[in-house]
Amino acid sequence: MLKPSSVTGLLVLLLLASVLVSMALCYRYVRSVNGAQLLEDQAAHLQAQVNLANRYTAIVEAMAKDAVDYSKRNPAIDPILQQFDLKPKPGARAGGR
Amino acid sequence: MMPSEHSGISLRDTAPPPSLGAVGELEALRRSFETLHRRFQLSVAALILLLAALNVYLLNQVRTVHRRAAVLAQQITEMRQAVANYEAKSVPWMDKFSGQLEGFAKTHPDFAQVLDRYRRPGETNQAQRAKAGGAARR
C-alpha cells in the first residue's frame, strides 16, 4: 500500500502535469483562434469582392435584357446582340446551339 | 564517577516520562496534522479534476476552431476561384459588350436613354465596370 506521503507526491506530480497540459492547450487555442481570425478577415474581404462582382454582373444582365427589349423596336442593335449570343444569329436553327 | 556509567542506564532511559497532558497534546497535534494532510490531498485532487475538465474544454475548443478554419479555407479557395473567373471571363465580356452598346448609343439617342439608367451621373458604364474589376483584383 502507498504511504500517505507518496500519495501526496503522486498527486502533486499529477497536478504539475495537468498545469503543463493546460498551458500547452491554452497556447494552442490562442494560436488557432488567431489563425482563424486571419482567415475570417480574408474571407470577409473576398466576400465583399464577390458581392461587388455579383452586383455588376446583375447590372450588365439587366442592361442586356433592356438591349434585347430595345431590339424589338429597333433591329439595328441585333448584330451586337448576336455577337454576344444574346440573340440567335440569322439562319441559326431555333433551339439549336 | 557518575552513577549512570556503572549501571549501564542511558540518560534517555532515565528521562522522566512525558506527562499525560503532553501525550494528549502530541496526539492532538498528530491528528490535526493528519487532517491537514488529508485536506491538502483532497484539494490537490480537486484541482487535478478541475484542470482535467478545463483541458477537455480547451481541447474541444481547439478542435472547433480547427474545423471552422478548415471550412473558411475551403470558402476562401472557392471565392478566389470565383473572383479569378470573373476577372478572366466576365470583366472582358462586360467591357466589350458595354463598349459596343456605348458606341451604338452614340448613333441612336433613343438607346442612349436606355443606357442612361445604368450610368451614375458623370460616369460611363465602362468606368463602372473598371471600378468593379479593380475592386475584384484588390
Tab-separated table of N, CA and C in Angstrom, chain A:
chain	number	residue	atom	x	y	z
A	1	MET	N	0.851	-1.202	0.000
A	1	MET	CA	0.000	0.000	0.000
A	1	MET	C	0.888	1.254	0.000
A	2	LEU	N	0.434	2.289	-0.717
A	2	LEU	CA	1.222	3.521	-0.800
A	2	LEU	C	1.184	4.269	0.516
A	3	LYS	N	2.328	4.872	0.837
A	3	LYS	CA	2.369	5.697	2.046
A	3	LYS	C	1.624	7.000	1.749
A	4	PRO	N	1.092	7.625	2.798
A	4	PRO	CA	0.385	8.896	2.560
A	4	PRO	C	1.271	9.933	1.887
A	5	SER	N	2.586	9.960	2.241
A	5	SER	CA	3.474	10.960	1.637
A	5	SER	C	3.693	10.672	0.159
A	6	SER	N	3.742	9.359	-0.233
A	6	SER	CA	3.932	9.050	-1.657
A	6	SER	C	2.668	9.375	-2.452
A	7	VAL	N	1.490	9.204	-1.815
A	7	VAL	CA	0.234	9.585	-2.484
A	7	VAL	C	0.234	11.089	-2.738
A	8	THR	N	0.671	11.846	-1.747
A	8	THR	CA	0.736	13.306	-1.905
A	8	THR	C	1.701	13.680	-3.032
A	9	GLY	N	2.863	13.013	-3.043
A	9	GLY	CA	3.840	13.292	-4.103
A	9	GLY	C	3.265	13.005	-5.478
A	10	LEU	N	2.553	11.878	-5.572
A	10	LEU	CA	1.936	11.499	-6.846
A	10	LEU	C	0.892	12.540	-7.283
A	11	LEU	N	0.089	12.957	-6.306
A	11	LEU	CA	-0.942	13.952	-6.617
A	11	LEU	C	-0.316	15.271	-7.084
A	12	VAL	N	0.750	15.675	-6.410
A	12	VAL	CA	1.411	16.930	-6.793
A	12	VAL	C	2.003	16.797	-8.196
A	13	LEU	N	2.571	15.625	-8.487
A	13	LEU	CA	3.117	15.401	-9.836
A	13	LEU	C	2.008	15.479	-10.889
A	14	LEU	N	0.880	14.823	-10.558
A	14	LEU	CA	-0.262	14.870	-11.486
A	14	LEU	C	-0.750	16.301	-11.700
A	15	LEU	N	-0.766	17.054	-10.609
A	15	LEU	CA	-1.189	18.452	-10.701
A	15	LEU	C	-0.248	19.248	-11.607
A	16	LEU	N	1.036	19.033	-11.423
A	16	LEU	CA	2.011	19.740	-12.267
A	16	LEU	C	1.832	19.361	-13.736
A	17	ALA	N	1.627	18.059	-13.981
A	17	ALA	CA	1.424	17.615	-15.364
A	17	ALA	C	0.172	18.255	-15.950
A	18	SER	N	-0.905	18.317	-15.157
A	18	SER	CA	-2.147	18.942	-15.641
A	18	SER	C	-1.941	20.411	-15.956
A	19	VAL	N	-1.182	21.085	-15.105
A	19	VAL	CA	-0.916	22.513	-15.342
A	19	VAL	C	-0.152	22.687	-16.652
A	20	LEU	N	0.837	21.820	-16.877
A	20	LEU	CA	1.622	21.913	-18.119
A	20	LEU	C	0.743	21.675	-19.340
A	21	VAL	N	-0.125	20.646	-19.245
A	21	VAL	CA	-1.027	20.352	-20.374
A	21	VAL	C	-1.962	21.538	-20.620
A	22	SER	N	-2.475	22.125	-19.539
A	22	SER	CA	-3.376	23.283	-19.680
A	22	SER	C	-2.668	24.437	-20.372
A	23	MET	N	-1.432	24.680	-19.967
A	23	MET	CA	-0.688	25.786	-20.581
A	23	MET	C	-0.469	25.533	-22.071
A	24	ALA	N	-0.117	24.287	-22.410
A	24	ALA	CA	0.107	23.952	-23.822
A	24	ALA	C	-1.186	24.116	-24.621
A	25	LEU	N	-2.302	23.660	-24.034
A	25	LEU	CA	-3.580	23.770	-24.749
A	25	LEU	C	-4.002	25.232	-24.909
A	26	CYS	N	-3.757	26.038	-23.865
A	26	CYS	CA	-4.087	27.468	-23.955
A	26	CYS	C	-3.303	28.111	-25.106
A	27	TYR	N	-2.024	27.808	-25.173
A	27	TYR	CA	-1.169	28.358	-26.229
A	27	TYR	C	-1.701	27.937	-27.609
A	28	ARG	N	-2.036	26.648	-27.719
A	28	ARG	CA	-2.539	26.140	-28.999
A	28	ARG	C	-3.873	26.793	-29.373
A	29	TYR	N	-4.724	26.962	-28.359
A	29	TYR	CA	-6.035	27.579	-28.590
A	29	TYR	C	-5.882	29.024	-29.085
A	30	VAL	N	-4.995	29.772	-28.406
A	30	VAL	CA	-4.791	31.176	-28.804
A	30	VAL	C	-4.259	31.246	-30.233
A	31	ARG	N	-3.309	30.367	-30.560
A	31	ARG	CA	-2.767	30.357	-31.936
A	31	ARG	C	-3.841	29.998	-32.950
A	32	SER	N	-4.664	29.000	-32.606
A	32	SER	CA	-5.728	28.592	-33.542
A	32	SER	C	-6.722	29.720	-33.758
A	33	VAL	N	-7.087	30.395	-32.660
A	33	VAL	CA	-8.061	31.489	-32.779
A	33	VAL	C	-7.476	32.616	-33.635
A	34	ASN	N	-6.202	32.925	-33.427
A	34	ASN	CA	-5.573	33.974	-34.245
A	34	ASN	C	-5.569	33.581	-35.724
A	35	GLY	N	-5.233	32.328	-35.996
A	35	GLY	CA	-5.222	31.844	-37.386
A	35	GLY	C	-6.608	31.926	-37.996
A	36	ALA	N	-7.612	31.502	-37.229
A	36	ALA	CA	-8.989	31.539	-37.732
A	36	ALA	C	-9.441	32.981	-37.961
A	37	GLN	N	-8.993	33.875	-37.099
A	37	GLN	CA	-9.349	35.289	-37.249
A	37	GLN	C	-8.795	35.858	-38.554
A	38	LEU	N	-7.547	35.492	-38.845
A	38	LEU	CA	-6.934	35.941	-40.108
A	38	LEU	C	-7.729	35.419	-41.299
A	39	LEU	N	-8.113	34.135	-41.221
A	39	LEU	CA	-8.891	33.540	-42.319
A	39	LEU	C	-10.246	34.238	-42.452
A	40	GLU	N	-10.859	34.578	-41.308
A	40	GLU	CA	-12.157	35.253	-41.367
A	40	GLU	C	-12.037	36.631	-42.008
A	41	ASP	N	-10.971	37.344	-41.688
A	41	ASP	CA	-10.760	38.661	-42.307
A	41	ASP	C	-10.605	38.513	-43.821
A	42	GLN	N	-9.809	37.499	-44.196
A	42	GLN	CA	-9.574	37.248	-45.627
A	42	GLN	C	-10.893	36.887	-46.323
A	43	ALA	N	-11.691	36.029	-45.657
A	43	ALA	CA	-12.966	35.600	-46.241
A	43	ALA	C	-13.917	36.789	-46.372
A	44	ALA	N	-13.924	37.679	-45.370
A	44	ALA	CA	-14.820	38.841	-45.429
A	44	ALA	C	-14.424	39.759	-46.589
A	45	HIS	N	-13.108	39.929	-46.762
A	45	HIS	CA	-12.611	40.770	-47.849
A	45	HIS	C	-13.010	40.179	-49.209
A	46	LEU	N	-12.801	38.864	-49.351
A	46	LEU	CA	-13.157	38.206	-50.608
A	46	LEU	C	-14.662	38.237	-50.839
A	47	GLN	N	-15.436	38.086	-49.754
A	47	GLN	CA	-16.896	38.101	-49.880
A	47	GLN	C	-17.362	39.458	-50.409
A	48	ALA	N	-16.712	40.537	-49.933
A	48	ALA	CA	-17.064	41.873	-50.417
A	48	ALA	C	-16.788	41.970	-51.925
A	49	GLN	N	-15.663	41.407	-52.350
A	49	GLN	CA	-15.328	41.433	-53.783
A	49	GLN	C	-16.350	40.644	-54.599
A	50	VAL	N	-16.725	39.463	-54.065
A	50	VAL	CA	-17.702	38.626	-54.776
A	50	VAL	C	-19.041	39.354	-54.857
A	51	ASN	N	-19.439	40.012	-53.765
A	51	ASN	CA	-20.714	40.746	-53.767
A	51	ASN	C	-20.706	41.863	-54.806
A	52	LEU	N	-19.575	42.579	-54.874
A	52	LEU	CA	-19.457	43.658	-55.848
A	52	LEU	C	-19.522	43.108	-57.276
A	53	ALA	N	-18.817	41.999	-57.487
A	53	ALA	CA	-18.825	41.371	-58.821
A	53	ALA	C	-20.237	40.923	-59.180
A	54	ASN	N	-20.961	40.348	-58.210
A	54	ASN	CA	-22.340	39.909	-58.470
A	54	ASN	C	-23.233	41.098	-58.801
A	55	ARG	N	-22.985	42.223	-58.091
A	55	ARG	CA	-23.799	43.418	-58.325
A	55	ARG	C	-23.607	43.922	-59.758
A	56	TYR	N	-22.339	43.996	-60.190
A	56	TYR	CA	-22.081	44.496	-61.546
A	56	TYR	C	-22.537	43.511	-62.607
A	57	THR	N	-22.438	42.223	-62.302
A	57	THR	CA	-22.936	41.227	-63.259
A	57	THR	C	-24.451	41.392	-63.424
A	58	ALA	N	-25.147	41.634	-62.303
A	58	ALA	CA	-26.604	41.822	-62.370
A	58	ALA	C	-26.949	43.066	-63.180
A	59	ILE	N	-26.140	44.127	-63.016
A	59	ILE	CA	-26.391	45.364	-63.770
A	59	ILE	C	-26.241	45.110	-65.270
A	60	VAL	N	-25.160	44.386	-65.628
A	60	VAL	CA	-24.920	44.125	-67.060
A	60	VAL	C	-25.995	43.188	-67.607
A	61	GLU	N	-26.460	42.253	-66.795
A	61	GLU	CA	-27.541	41.366	-67.250
A	61	GLU	C	-28.821	42.160	-67.509
A	62	ALA	N	-29.103	43.114	-66.610
A	62	ALA	CA	-30.295	43.951	-66.803
A	62	ALA	C	-30.142	44.810	-68.056
A	63	MET	N	-28.898	45.294	-68.268
A	63	MET	CA	-28.616	46.104	-69.447
A	63	MET	C	-28.815	45.265	-70.719
A	64	ALA	N	-28.371	44.021	-70.676
A	64	ALA	CA	-28.531	43.127	-71.831
A	64	ALA	C	-30.013	42.866	-72.091
A	65	LYS	N	-30.768	42.695	-71.008
A	65	LYS	CA	-32.199	42.434	-71.160
A	65	LYS	C	-32.890	43.646	-71.803
A	66	ASP	N	-32.517	44.836	-71.354
A	66	ASP	CA	-33.081	46.055	-71.942
A	66	ASP	C	-32.677	46.185	-73.409
A	67	ALA	N	-31.449	45.789	-73.700
A	67	ALA	CA	-30.989	45.861	-75.095
A	67	ALA	C	-31.794	44.894	-75.969
A	68	VAL	N	-32.082	43.710	-75.438
A	68	VAL	CA	-32.893	42.732	-76.194
A	68	VAL	C	-34.306	43.292	-76.397
A	69	ASP	N	-34.849	43.904	-75.334
A	69	ASP	CA	-36.179	44.520	-75.463
A	69	ASP	C	-36.155	45.645	-76.514
A	70	TYR	N	-35.072	46.429	-76.493
A	70	TYR	CA	-34.936	47.532	-77.448
A	70	TYR	C	-34.860	46.998	-78.880
A	71	SER	N	-34.240	45.808	-79.020
A	71	SER	CA	-34.074	45.248	-80.376
A	71	SER	C	-35.417	44.917	-81.017
A	72	LYS	N	-36.474	44.770	-80.194
A	72	LYS	CA	-37.806	44.519	-80.760
A	72	LYS	C	-38.332	45.765	-81.461
A	73	ARG	N	-37.908	46.926	-80.963
A	73	ARG	CA	-38.335	48.191	-81.587
A	73	ARG	C	-37.368	48.601	-82.699
A	74	ASN	N	-36.069	48.319	-82.483
A	74	ASN	CA	-35.066	48.739	-83.462
A	74	ASN	C	-34.060	47.602	-83.705
A	75	PRO	N	-34.275	46.836	-84.757
A	75	PRO	CA	-33.390	45.669	-85.017
A	75	PRO	C	-31.966	46.059	-85.391
A	76	ALA	N	-31.671	47.353	-85.475
A	76	ALA	CA	-30.306	47.772	-85.825
A	76	ALA	C	-29.296	47.317	-84.776
A	77	ILE	N	-29.757	47.046	-83.566
A	77	ILE	CA	-28.855	46.621	-82.484
A	77	ILE	C	-28.587	45.112	-82.536
A	78	ASP	N	-29.313	44.410	-83.391
A	78	ASP	CA	-29.205	42.939	-83.434
A	78	ASP	C	-27.780	42.409	-83.630
A	79	PRO	N	-26.984	43.018	-84.553
A	79	PRO	CA	-25.623	42.473	-84.740
A	79	PRO	C	-24.827	42.431	-83.433
A	80	ILE	N	-25.009	43.451	-82.603
A	80	ILE	CA	-24.273	43.465	-81.314
A	80	ILE	C	-24.778	42.325	-80.428
A	81	LEU	N	-26.103	42.177	-80.380
A	81	LEU	CA	-26.672	41.138	-79.521
A	81	LEU	C	-26.301	39.748	-80.023
A	82	GLN	N	-26.261	39.599	-81.357
A	82	GLN	CA	-25.880	38.291	-81.918
A	82	GLN	C	-24.408	37.991	-81.639
A	83	GLN	N	-23.603	39.030	-81.679
A	83	GLN	CA	-22.165	38.855	-81.413
A	83	GLN	C	-21.931	38.317	-79.995
A	84	PHE	N	-22.792	38.718	-79.071
A	84	PHE	CA	-22.628	38.268	-77.675
A	84	PHE	C	-23.593	37.144	-77.303
A	85	ASP	N	-24.122	36.486	-78.347
A	85	ASP	CA	-25.024	35.338	-78.150
A	85	ASP	C	-26.254	35.685	-77.310
A	86	LEU	N	-26.704	36.931	-77.423
A	86	LEU	CA	-27.915	37.311	-76.690
A	86	LEU	C	-29.148	37.159	-77.578
A	87	LYS	N	-28.870	36.969	-78.845
A	87	LYS	CA	-29.960	36.767	-79.803
A	87	LYS	C	-29.457	35.766	-80.844
A	88	PRO	N	-30.320	34.858	-81.308
A	88	PRO	CA	-29.839	33.876	-82.308
A	88	PRO	C	-29.454	34.557	-83.611
A	89	LYS	N	-28.367	34.041	-84.206
A	89	LYS	CA	-27.923	34.623	-85.476
A	89	LYS	C	-28.880	34.209	-86.580
A	90	PRO	N	-29.031	35.063	-87.584
A	90	PRO	CA	-29.954	34.687	-88.681
A	90	PRO	C	-29.461	33.410	-89.353
A	91	GLY	N	-30.393	32.503	-89.612
A	91	GLY	CA	-30.022	31.232	-90.259
A	91	GLY	C	-29.740	30.142	-89.261
A	92	ALA	N	-29.535	30.529	-87.972
A	92	ALA	CA	-29.289	29.506	-86.950
A	92	ALA	C	-30.594	28.808	-86.628
A	93	ARG	N	-30.505	27.475	-86.386
A	93	ARG	CA	-31.707	26.708	-86.106
A	93	ARG	C	-32.278	27.129	-84.737
A	94	ALA	N	-33.591	27.311	-84.670
A	94	ALA	CA	-34.194	27.681	-83.389
A	94	ALA	C	-34.038	26.540	-82.408
A	95	GLY	N	-33.537	26.836	-81.230
A	95	GLY	CA	-33.353	25.819	-80.186
A	95	GLY	C	-32.051	25.094	-80.311
A	96	GLY	N	-31.345	25.216	-81.459
A	96	GLY	CA	-30.061	24.546	-81.622
A	96	GLY	C	-28.946	25.399	-81.085
A	97	ARG	N	-27.787	24.766	-80.675
A	97	ARG	CA	-26.666	25.532	-80.141
A	97	ARG	C	-25.519	25.551	-81.109
